Amino acid sequence: MSLLVCSISLLSGCKPPLPDTVRSGLVYCSEGSPETFNPQLVTSGTTIDAISQQLYDRLLEIDADTGELVPALAKSWQVSADGKTYLFTLRDDVQFHQTEYFSPSRPLQAEDVVFTFNRIMQRNHPFHRQGGGNYPFFQSVDWADLVDSVTADTPHQVRFKLSRPDSSFLSNIATDFAAILSAEYGALLVKSGQLSRMDSHPIGTGPFRFKEYQKDVLIRYYRHRNYWREPAKPEQLVFDIVPNNARRMAKLFTHECDVVAFPRVAELGLISKRPDVDVQESTSMNIGFWAFNTAKPPFDQVKVRQALAHAINRDAILQAVYFGHATAADSVLPPTSWAYNPNLAVQQYDPVKAKALLTEAGYPDGFSMDIWAMPVQRLYNPNALKMAELMQADLAQIGVRASIVSYEWNSFRRKLGSYEHDSVLIGWSADNADPDNFFRPLLSCSAALTGSNRANWCDETFDNLISQALLTADQKQRRSYYMAAQQYLAEQMPLLSIAHSQRFQAISSDIKGVRINPYGGIALANAVKDVK
């Protein structure tokens, strides 16, 4: 019998049960605490899952079935012939949240969109430096350099003028990071001198409104009754923050949680046998990888990075960490992408070659290094600690002495952003279907400056290839640039692509209306509990 099942009663008692009032709503067991309540400020999936699609809307959205862009807050849009001007027409019936700390006097208008994006772009904007002044996704795609201006033509029309054509612009507008904020709320906070509350006491237009947050305990949302779409089905939504995976599953089995993030793949067989639990599975665009801090010796040498890549037995990792629920990756781009390069040479497990490359690089006796392992479970890496242990053993075979490092999740991300690591096991889940989403946010020079490029790699050749791909809307021409970029990455090896994982979600069988989105995030507004 699984230890998971045997431990249910013990684990579920480790934390006080949630109030009975929550049972009239929905409880989602989350793996970690959010870093902020503003999606502009992060790229963390843990934070995005908890806030973005619950509290906010975007101008456009991505159809989960087709990957196509569809209207959201903007009911229509036009693009100029030169690809440098975008005009969005907004809906006129969108209401902001009314909470204990803010009462809106008007619906959404173009000035809210201007406020939202000017905060990112303009250094003299009153909110620009709140939260550190970093907007990692937008900085990684050169947003401030790309967008010359955002202006309100009328109360319901907003115009973006670009400095150059960018074929990924609309896709980036549709990501979870591009949440629309309230200019009126911002003006109130400026007047009261409480600017930091913009990101801790959120106001959006999404299906739920903020009620309370207890760090490392829970987030509570209430239904937004004036939502422009059909109101959310749950009256309340609670994110129960439970970092321990076994404890999350115990709470699902005892019906303290309705939905559980990232069930352990090792337990999927057991879970699927329970009549009161459903396991949802989906092919998802993601990549789990091992990034080398290329600004630190000896990882600044290509041959060292290639040697480390050849030392790792990825087949063993696929079985021991993913339990066969992933495919080996030879590119950061998943094979389901139209820009994927199928002609890349697979990085073979070859300790002899790895040892030879280390000798050529001047390290015949190896060296010491660290491997940072995420303390939380994510879609692209279900067990980073186990993966690090396997790698540690592999590296020892070529004389490389690896230490495993981890921290509490928010500390881990903060130190990672400061490039304190030698190497790190982490990954990325797509926010949209555009191939650029796997390149600039992960590996551009701009991303290196913001701390989101985990390889700390800035390469002019790579950046030029990606930039050329964005200047044309012709898919065939774009693909040629992306194919070349993938080949160049395979040669330079700033990171080792490990796996593209299947996405799983465990959900109580009496919950309907929750589905996995292949482009990340989770929407819970349509969840319905079948009370028998």
Coordinates of C-alpha atoms in Angstrom, one line a residue:
M1 CA 0.0 0.0 0.0
S2 CA 1.3 3.5 -0.8
L3 CA 2.7 5.6 1.9
L4 CA 0.6 8.4 0.5
V5 CA -2.6 6.6 1.4
C6 CA -1.3 5.5 4.8
S7 CA -0.4 9.0 5.7
I8 CA -3.7 10.8 4.9
S9 CA -5.0 11.1 8.4
L10 CA -1.7 12.4 9.7
L11 CA -0.9 14.8 7.0
S12 CA -4.4 16.3 6.7
G13 CA -4.1 17.2 10.4
C14 CA -0.9 19.1 10.0
K15 CA -2.7 22.3 9.2
P16 CA -6.0 23.6 10.6
P17 CA -9.0 22.8 8.3
L18 CA -10.4 25.6 6.2
P19 CA -13.6 27.3 7.4
D20 CA -16.9 25.6 6.6
T21 CA -17.9 28.6 4.5
V22 CA -15.3 27.6 1.9
R23 CA -17.2 24.4 1.2
S24 CA -19.8 26.5 -0.6
G25 CA -17.1 27.4 -3.1
L26 CA -14.1 25.8 -4.6
V27 CA -10.7 25.0 -2.9
Y28 CA -7.6 24.7 -5.1
C29 CA -4.6 23.2 -3.4
S30 CA -1.6 25.2 -4.6
E31 CA 2.1 24.2 -4.4
G32 CA 3.4 27.6 -3.2
S33 CA 2.7 31.2 -2.3
P34 CA 2.4 34.0 -4.9
E35 CA 5.2 36.5 -5.1
T36 CA 2.8 39.4 -5.9
F37 CA -0.7 40.0 -7.1
N38 CA 0.3 41.7 -10.3
P39 CA 1.2 39.4 -13.2
Q40 CA 3.3 42.1 -14.8
L41 CA 6.0 41.6 -12.2
V42 CA 6.7 37.8 -12.5
T43 CA 7.2 34.9 -14.8
S44 CA 6.6 32.3 -12.0
G45 CA 3.9 29.8 -12.9
T46 CA 3.0 29.4 -9.2
T47 CA 2.1 33.1 -9.0
I48 CA 0.4 33.2 -12.5
D49 CA -1.8 30.2 -11.7
A50 CA -3.0 31.8 -8.5
I51 CA -3.8 35.3 -9.8
S52 CA -3.9 36.0 -13.5
Q53 CA -7.0 34.3 -14.8
Q54 CA -8.8 34.7 -11.5
L55 CA -8.4 38.5 -11.0
Y56 CA -7.7 39.9 -14.4
D57 CA -8.5 40.0 -18.1
R58 CA -6.4 40.8 -21.1
L59 CA -7.1 42.7 -24.4
L60 CA -7.0 39.4 -26.3
E61 CA -7.0 35.7 -25.3
I62 CA -5.8 32.5 -26.7
D63 CA -8.3 29.8 -27.7
A64 CA -7.1 26.7 -25.7
D65 CA -8.3 24.4 -28.5
T66 CA -6.9 26.1 -31.6
G67 CA -4.1 28.4 -30.2
E68 CA -5.7 31.3 -32.1
L69 CA -6.1 34.8 -30.7
V70 CA -9.7 35.8 -29.8
P71 CA -11.3 39.0 -28.5
A72 CA -11.5 39.6 -24.8
L73 CA -11.5 43.1 -23.3
A74 CA -10.9 44.3 -26.9
K75 CA -13.8 43.3 -29.0
S76 CA -11.9 44.0 -32.3
W77 CA -8.5 45.2 -33.5
Q78 CA -6.9 46.6 -36.7
V79 CA -3.3 46.5 -37.9
S80 CA -1.7 49.0 -40.2
A81 CA -0.3 47.9 -43.5
D82 CA 3.3 48.4 -42.3
G83 CA 2.6 46.4 -39.2
K84 CA 3.6 49.2 -36.8
T85 CA 0.2 50.5 -35.6
Y86 CA -2.5 48.5 -33.7
L87 CA -5.9 50.0 -32.9
F88 CA -8.0 48.1 -30.3
T89 CA -11.7 48.8 -29.7
L90 CA -12.7 48.0 -26.2
R91 CA -16.0 46.6 -24.8
D92 CA -18.1 49.2 -23.1
D93 CA -19.6 47.0 -20.4
V94 CA -16.6 45.9 -18.4
Q95 CA -16.7 46.7 -14.7
F96 CA -13.7 46.8 -12.3
H97 CA -13.9 45.0 -8.9
Q98 CA -15.6 46.7 -6.0
T99 CA -13.9 45.8 -2.7
E100 CA -13.6 47.0 0.8
Y101 CA -10.7 49.2 -0.2
F102 CA -11.9 50.5 -3.7
S103 CA -15.2 51.4 -5.3
P104 CA -14.9 52.2 -9.0
S105 CA -16.9 55.1 -10.5
R106 CA -16.7 54.0 -14.1
P107 CA -16.3 51.0 -16.3
L108 CA -13.1 50.0 -18.2
Q109 CA -11.8 52.7 -20.6
A110 CA -8.9 53.2 -22.9
E111 CA -7.0 55.2 -20.2
D112 CA -6.8 52.0 -18.1
V113 CA -4.9 50.3 -21.0
V114 CA -2.6 53.3 -21.3
F115 CA -2.0 53.3 -17.6
T116 CA -1.2 49.6 -17.6
F117 CA 1.4 49.6 -20.3
N118 CA 2.9 53.0 -19.6
R119 CA 3.7 51.7 -16.1
I120 CA 6.0 49.1 -17.8
M121 CA 7.5 51.5 -20.4
Q122 CA 7.9 54.8 -18.7
R123 CA 10.5 55.3 -16.0
N124 CA 8.8 58.4 -14.7
H125 CA 5.5 56.7 -14.3
P126 CA 4.5 56.9 -10.6
F127 CA 4.2 53.1 -10.4
H128 CA 7.1 52.0 -12.6
R129 CA 9.6 51.4 -9.8
Q130 CA 7.1 49.7 -7.5
G131 CA 8.1 46.1 -6.8
G132 CA 11.6 46.8 -7.9
G133 CA 10.9 48.2 -11.3
N134 CA 11.3 44.8 -13.0
Y135 CA 8.8 43.5 -15.6
P136 CA 10.6 40.3 -16.6
F137 CA 8.4 39.1 -19.4
F138 CA 8.1 42.5 -21.0
Q139 CA 11.7 43.3 -20.6
S140 CA 12.7 40.0 -22.1
V141 CA 10.8 40.8 -25.3
D142 CA 12.2 44.4 -25.5
W143 CA 8.7 45.9 -24.9
A144 CA 9.9 49.4 -24.0
D145 CA 12.1 49.6 -27.1
L146 CA 9.4 48.1 -29.3
V147 CA 6.4 50.2 -28.2
D148 CA 6.8 53.9 -29.0
S149 CA 3.5 55.0 -27.5
V150 CA 0.1 53.8 -26.2
T151 CA -2.6 56.4 -26.5
A152 CA -6.4 56.7 -26.0
D153 CA -8.0 57.8 -29.3
T154 CA -11.4 57.8 -27.6
P155 CA -12.7 56.4 -24.3
H156 CA -13.0 53.0 -26.0
Q157 CA -10.2 53.0 -28.5
V158 CA -6.5 52.6 -27.7
R159 CA -3.7 52.8 -30.2
F160 CA -0.2 51.1 -29.9
K161 CA 2.5 52.6 -32.1
L162 CA 5.5 50.3 -32.6
S163 CA 9.1 51.3 -33.6
R164 CA 9.3 48.2 -35.9
P165 CA 7.1 45.3 -37.0
D166 CA 6.9 42.5 -34.5
S167 CA 5.1 39.3 -35.5
S168 CA 4.8 38.2 -31.9
F169 CA 3.1 41.5 -30.6
L170 CA -0.5 40.3 -30.5
S171 CA 0.5 37.0 -28.9
N172 CA 2.3 38.9 -26.2
I173 CA -0.7 41.1 -25.6
A174 CA -2.7 37.9 -25.0
T175 CA -0.4 36.4 -22.3
D176 CA -1.3 36.1 -18.7
F177 CA 1.3 38.9 -18.0
A178 CA -0.6 41.5 -19.9
A179 CA -3.4 41.9 -17.3
I180 CA -5.2 45.3 -17.5
L181 CA -5.1 47.4 -14.3
S182 CA -7.3 50.3 -13.1
A183 CA -6.0 53.8 -13.7
E184 CA -8.7 55.2 -11.3
Y185 CA -7.4 52.9 -8.6
G186 CA -3.9 54.0 -9.3
A187 CA -4.8 57.7 -9.0
L188 CA -6.4 56.9 -5.6
L189 CA -3.3 55.2 -4.4
V190 CA -1.1 58.1 -5.6
K191 CA -3.3 60.5 -3.7
S192 CA -3.1 58.5 -0.5
G193 CA 0.6 57.7 -0.8
Q194 CA -0.1 53.9 -0.8
L195 CA 1.4 52.9 -4.2
S196 CA 2.5 49.5 -3.1
R197 CA -1.1 48.4 -2.6
M198 CA -1.5 48.2 -6.3
D199 CA 0.4 44.9 -6.3
S200 CA -0.7 43.6 -2.9
H201 CA -4.4 44.6 -2.9
P202 CA -5.3 44.0 -6.5
I203 CA -8.2 45.5 -8.6
G204 CA -8.9 43.9 -11.9
T205 CA -11.9 43.0 -14.1
G206 CA -11.6 39.2 -13.8
P207 CA -14.2 36.7 -12.6
F208 CA -13.1 36.9 -8.9
R209 CA -12.2 39.8 -6.6
F210 CA -9.6 39.8 -3.9
K211 CA -10.7 39.2 -0.3
E212 CA -7.6 38.1 1.8
Y213 CA -4.2 36.6 1.7
Q214 CA -2.3 34.8 4.5
K215 CA 1.2 34.1 3.4
D216 CA 1.9 30.4 3.1
V217 CA -1.6 29.6 4.3
L218 CA -4.3 30.7 1.8
I219 CA -5.7 33.2 -0.7
R220 CA -9.4 33.9 -0.6
Y221 CA -11.4 35.4 -3.6
Y222 CA -15.1 36.2 -3.9
R223 CA -17.2 36.2 -7.0
H224 CA -17.1 39.4 -9.1
R225 CA -20.9 39.9 -9.4
N226 CA -20.6 42.5 -12.2
Y227 CA -18.3 40.4 -14.4
W228 CA -18.8 41.3 -18.1
R229 CA -19.1 37.6 -18.9
E230 CA -21.3 35.2 -17.1
P231 CA -20.5 35.5 -13.4
A232 CA -18.2 32.8 -11.9
K233 CA -19.9 29.7 -10.8
P234 CA -18.2 29.4 -7.3
E235 CA -19.2 32.0 -4.8
Q236 CA -15.8 31.7 -3.2
L237 CA -12.5 30.5 -4.5
V238 CA -9.7 29.6 -2.0
F239 CA -6.1 28.7 -2.9
D240 CA -5.0 26.5 0.0
I241 CA -1.2 26.8 -0.1
V242 CA 0.3 23.3 0.6
P243 CA 3.9 22.9 -0.7
N244 CA 4.1 19.3 0.4
N245 CA 2.8 17.1 -2.4
A246 CA 1.7 14.2 -0.3
R247 CA -0.2 16.6 1.9
R248 CA -2.0 18.1 -1.1
M249 CA -3.1 14.6 -2.2
A250 CA -4.2 13.8 1.3
K251 CA -6.4 16.9 1.3
L252 CA -7.9 15.9 -2.0
F253 CA -8.7 12.4 -0.7
T254 CA -10.3 13.8 2.4
H255 CA -12.2 16.3 0.3
E256 CA -10.6 19.4 1.9
C257 CA -9.4 20.3 -1.6
D258 CA -11.3 20.1 -4.9
V259 CA -8.4 20.5 -7.3
V260 CA -4.8 19.7 -6.8
A261 CA -1.8 21.1 -8.7
F262 CA 0.8 18.8 -10.1
P263 CA 0.0 15.4 -8.6
R264 CA 3.2 13.2 -8.4
V265 CA 3.5 11.2 -11.6
A266 CA 4.7 8.3 -9.5
E267 CA 1.2 8.2 -7.8
L268 CA -0.9 8.6 -11.0
G269 CA -1.8 4.9 -11.2
L270 CA -3.0 4.9 -7.6
I271 CA -4.9 8.1 -7.9
S272 CA -6.7 7.0 -11.1
K273 CA -8.1 4.0 -9.3
R274 CA -10.1 6.1 -6.9
P275 CA -13.8 6.6 -7.9
D276 CA -13.9 9.9 -6.2
V277 CA -10.9 11.4 -8.1
D278 CA -10.4 12.2 -11.8
V279 CA -7.0 12.6 -13.3
Q280 CA -6.9 15.1 -16.2
E281 CA -4.1 14.8 -18.8
S282 CA -3.0 17.1 -21.6
T283 CA -0.2 17.6 -24.1
S284 CA 1.3 20.9 -23.0
M285 CA 3.9 23.2 -24.6
N286 CA 6.7 23.2 -22.1
I287 CA 10.3 22.5 -21.6
G288 CA 12.3 21.3 -18.6
F289 CA 16.0 22.1 -18.8
W290 CA 19.4 22.4 -17.0
A291 CA 20.8 25.9 -17.5
F292 CA 24.5 26.7 -17.0
N293 CA 25.5 30.1 -15.7
T294 CA 27.6 31.0 -18.7
A295 CA 29.0 34.1 -17.1
K296 CA 30.9 32.0 -14.5
P297 CA 34.0 29.9 -15.2
P298 CA 34.2 27.1 -16.3
F299 CA 30.6 27.4 -17.7
D300 CA 31.7 30.2 -20.0
Q301 CA 33.5 27.5 -22.1
V302 CA 31.4 25.8 -24.8
K303 CA 33.3 22.5 -24.4
V304 CA 32.6 22.4 -20.7
R305 CA 28.9 22.8 -21.3
Q306 CA 28.9 20.2 -24.0
A307 CA 30.8 17.8 -21.7
L308 CA 28.2 18.2 -19.0
A309 CA 25.4 17.6 -21.5
H310 CA 27.0 14.4 -22.7
A311 CA 27.5 13.2 -19.1
I312 CA 23.8 13.1 -18.3
N313 CA 21.7 10.0 -18.8
R314 CA 18.4 11.6 -19.9
D315 CA 16.7 8.2 -20.5
A316 CA 17.1 7.4 -16.8
I317 CA 15.7 10.8 -15.9
L318 CA 12.6 10.2 -18.1
Q319 CA 11.9 7.0 -16.2
A320 CA 12.9 7.9 -12.7
V321 CA 11.5 11.5 -12.6
Y322 CA 8.7 11.6 -15.3
F323 CA 7.8 7.9 -15.1
G324 CA 7.5 7.8 -18.9
H325 CA 5.0 10.7 -19.0
A326 CA 7.3 13.0 -21.0
T327 CA 9.3 13.0 -24.3
A328 CA 13.0 13.6 -24.5
A329 CA 13.8 17.1 -25.6
D330 CA 16.4 18.0 -28.2
S331 CA 15.3 21.7 -28.4
V332 CA 13.7 24.2 -26.1
L333 CA 10.9 24.2 -28.7
P334 CA 8.4 21.3 -28.4
P335 CA 7.8 19.2 -31.5
T336 CA 4.2 20.4 -31.6
S337 CA 5.4 23.9 -32.6
W338 CA 5.3 24.8 -36.3
A339 CA 8.9 26.2 -36.0
Y340 CA 10.4 23.1 -34.5
N341 CA 13.6 21.8 -36.1
P342 CA 13.4 18.0 -36.5
N343 CA 16.9 17.8 -37.9
L344 CA 18.8 18.5 -34.7
A345 CA 21.3 15.9 -33.5
V346 CA 20.2 14.3 -30.3
Q347 CA 22.6 15.0 -27.4
Q348 CA 23.7 11.4 -26.6
Y349 CA 24.7 10.1 -23.2
D350 CA 28.4 9.5 -23.7
P351 CA 30.6 9.7 -20.5
V352 CA 33.7 8.9 -22.5
K353 CA 33.1 11.8 -24.9
A354 CA 32.2 14.0 -21.9
K355 CA 35.5 13.2 -20.2
A356 CA 37.5 13.9 -23.4
L357 CA 35.8 17.3 -23.8
L358 CA 36.6 18.2 -20.2
T359 CA 40.3 17.3 -20.9
E360 CA 40.3 19.5 -24.0
A361 CA 38.8 22.4 -22.0
G362 CA 41.6 22.1 -19.4
Y363 CA 39.8 20.1 -16.7
P364 CA 41.2 16.5 -16.9
D365 CA 40.5 16.0 -13.2
G366 CA 37.0 17.6 -13.3
F367 CA 35.9 20.4 -10.9
S368 CA 33.3 21.3 -8.3
M369 CA 30.0 22.9 -9.0
D370 CA 26.5 23.2 -7.7
I371 CA 23.1 22.2 -9.1
W372 CA 20.2 24.3 -7.9
A373 CA 17.0 22.2 -7.6
M374 CA 13.5 23.8 -7.4
P375 CA 11.8 23.2 -4.0
V376 CA 8.4 23.0 -5.7
Q377 CA 6.9 20.7 -8.2
R378 CA 6.2 22.2 -11.6
L379 CA 4.7 20.9 -14.8
Y380 CA 8.0 20.8 -16.6
N381 CA 9.9 19.2 -13.7
P382 CA 7.9 17.1 -11.3
N383 CA 10.8 16.3 -9.0
A384 CA 13.9 18.5 -9.4
L385 CA 15.6 17.1 -6.3
K386 CA 15.4 13.6 -7.6
M387 CA 16.7 14.8 -11.0
A388 CA 19.6 16.6 -9.3
E389 CA 20.6 13.4 -7.4
L390 CA 20.6 11.4 -10.7
M391 CA 22.8 14.1 -12.3
Q392 CA 25.1 14.2 -9.3
A393 CA 25.8 10.5 -9.8
D394 CA 26.3 10.9 -13.5
L395 CA 28.7 13.8 -13.1
A396 CA 30.8 11.9 -10.6
Q397 CA 31.6 9.4 -13.4
I398 CA 33.5 12.1 -15.2
G399 CA 35.2 13.7 -12.1
V400 CA 32.7 16.6 -11.6
R401 CA 31.8 17.0 -8.0
A402 CA 28.3 18.4 -7.8
S403 CA 26.5 19.8 -4.7
I404 CA 22.8 20.1 -4.7
V405 CA 21.3 23.5 -3.5
S406 CA 17.8 24.5 -2.8
Y407 CA 15.9 27.2 -0.9
E408 CA 12.3 28.2 0.0
W409 CA 10.6 29.0 -3.3
N410 CA 10.5 32.8 -3.2
S411 CA 14.1 32.9 -1.9
F412 CA 15.1 30.5 -4.6
R413 CA 13.7 32.7 -7.4
R414 CA 15.2 35.8 -5.9
K415 CA 18.7 34.3 -5.6
L416 CA 18.4 32.8 -9.1
G417 CA 17.5 36.2 -10.5
S418 CA 20.8 37.5 -9.0
Y419 CA 22.7 34.7 -10.8
E420 CA 24.1 33.2 -7.6
H421 CA 23.9 29.7 -9.1
D422 CA 26.4 27.6 -11.2
S423 CA 23.6 25.7 -12.8
V424 CA 19.8 25.2 -12.2
L425 CA 17.1 22.7 -13.0
I426 CA 14.1 24.7 -14.0
G427 CA 11.9 25.2 -17.1
W428 CA 9.2 27.1 -19.0
S429 CA 5.6 26.6 -19.9
A430 CA 4.3 28.4 -23.0
D431 CA 2.0 31.4 -22.6
N432 CA 1.0 31.4 -26.2
A433 CA 1.5 29.5 -29.4
D434 CA 4.1 31.8 -30.9
P435 CA 7.6 30.2 -31.1
D436 CA 9.1 33.4 -29.9
N437 CA 7.7 32.6 -26.4
F438 CA 10.3 30.0 -26.0
F439 CA 13.3 32.1 -27.2
R440 CA 13.3 35.7 -26.0
P441 CA 11.9 35.1 -22.5
L442 CA 14.5 32.3 -21.9
L443 CA 17.6 33.2 -23.8
S444 CA 17.7 36.8 -25.1
C445 CA 20.2 39.4 -24.0
S446 CA 17.3 41.4 -22.6
A447 CA 16.2 38.4 -20.5
A448 CA 19.7 38.2 -19.2
L449 CA 19.6 41.8 -18.0
T450 CA 16.3 41.2 -16.1
G451 CA 17.4 37.9 -14.4
S452 CA 15.0 35.6 -16.2
N453 CA 17.6 34.2 -18.6
R454 CA 18.7 31.3 -16.3
A455 CA 21.8 30.7 -18.4
N456 CA 22.8 34.3 -18.0
W457 CA 23.7 34.0 -21.7
C458 CA 23.8 37.0 -24.1
D459 CA 24.8 36.1 -27.6
E460 CA 24.6 38.6 -30.5
T461 CA 24.3 35.9 -33.2
F462 CA 21.3 34.3 -31.4
D463 CA 19.6 37.6 -30.7
N464 CA 20.0 38.6 -34.4
L465 CA 18.3 35.4 -35.6
I466 CA 15.4 35.9 -33.3
S467 CA 15.1 39.6 -34.2
Q468 CA 15.0 38.8 -37.9
A469 CA 12.2 36.3 -37.3
L470 CA 10.1 39.0 -35.7
L471 CA 10.4 41.4 -38.6
T472 CA 8.4 39.3 -40.9
A473 CA 4.9 37.9 -40.8
D474 CA 5.7 35.3 -43.4
Q475 CA 5.7 32.0 -41.5
K476 CA 8.0 30.1 -43.9
Q477 CA 10.6 32.9 -43.5
R478 CA 10.2 33.0 -39.8
R479 CA 10.6 29.3 -39.5
S480 CA 14.0 29.4 -41.3
Y481 CA 15.3 31.8 -38.7
Y482 CA 14.0 29.7 -35.8
M483 CA 15.4 26.6 -37.3
A484 CA 18.8 28.3 -37.5
A485 CA 18.4 29.6 -33.9
Q486 CA 17.8 26.0 -32.6
Q487 CA 20.8 24.7 -34.4
Y488 CA 23.0 27.4 -32.9
L489 CA 21.6 26.7 -29.4
A490 CA 22.5 23.0 -29.9
E491 CA 26.1 24.0 -30.7
Q492 CA 26.5 26.6 -28.0
M493 CA 24.7 24.6 -25.3
P494 CA 23.8 27.4 -22.8
L495 CA 21.3 24.9 -21.5
L496 CA 20.5 21.2 -21.9
S497 CA 16.9 20.6 -22.9
I498 CA 15.7 17.6 -21.0
A499 CA 12.0 16.9 -21.4
H500 CA 8.6 18.0 -22.7
S501 CA 6.2 16.8 -20.0
Q502 CA 2.6 15.8 -20.1
R503 CA 0.4 18.0 -17.8
F504 CA -1.7 16.4 -15.2
Q505 CA -4.3 17.7 -12.7
A506 CA -6.1 15.7 -10.0
I507 CA -9.7 16.8 -9.4
S508 CA -12.5 15.6 -7.3
S509 CA -15.0 13.7 -9.4
D510 CA -17.9 15.9 -8.4
I511 CA -16.2 19.0 -9.9
K512 CA -17.1 19.9 -13.5
G513 CA -16.0 22.7 -15.7
V514 CA -12.3 22.7 -15.0
R515 CA -9.9 21.9 -17.8
I516 CA -6.2 22.0 -18.5
N517 CA -5.0 24.9 -20.6
P518 CA -2.0 23.9 -22.9
Y519 CA -0.8 27.5 -22.7
G520 CA -0.4 27.6 -19.0
G521 CA -2.5 29.2 -16.2
I522 CA -5.7 27.8 -14.8
A523 CA -9.2 29.2 -15.1
L524 CA -11.6 28.3 -12.3
A525 CA -14.6 30.5 -13.0
N526 CA -16.6 27.7 -14.6
A527 CA -16.1 25.1 -11.9
V528 CA -19.3 23.5 -10.7
K529 CA -19.6 21.2 -7.8
D530 CA -22.2 18.4 -8.3
V531 CA -23.7 18.3 -4.8
K532 CA -25.6 15.0 -4.4

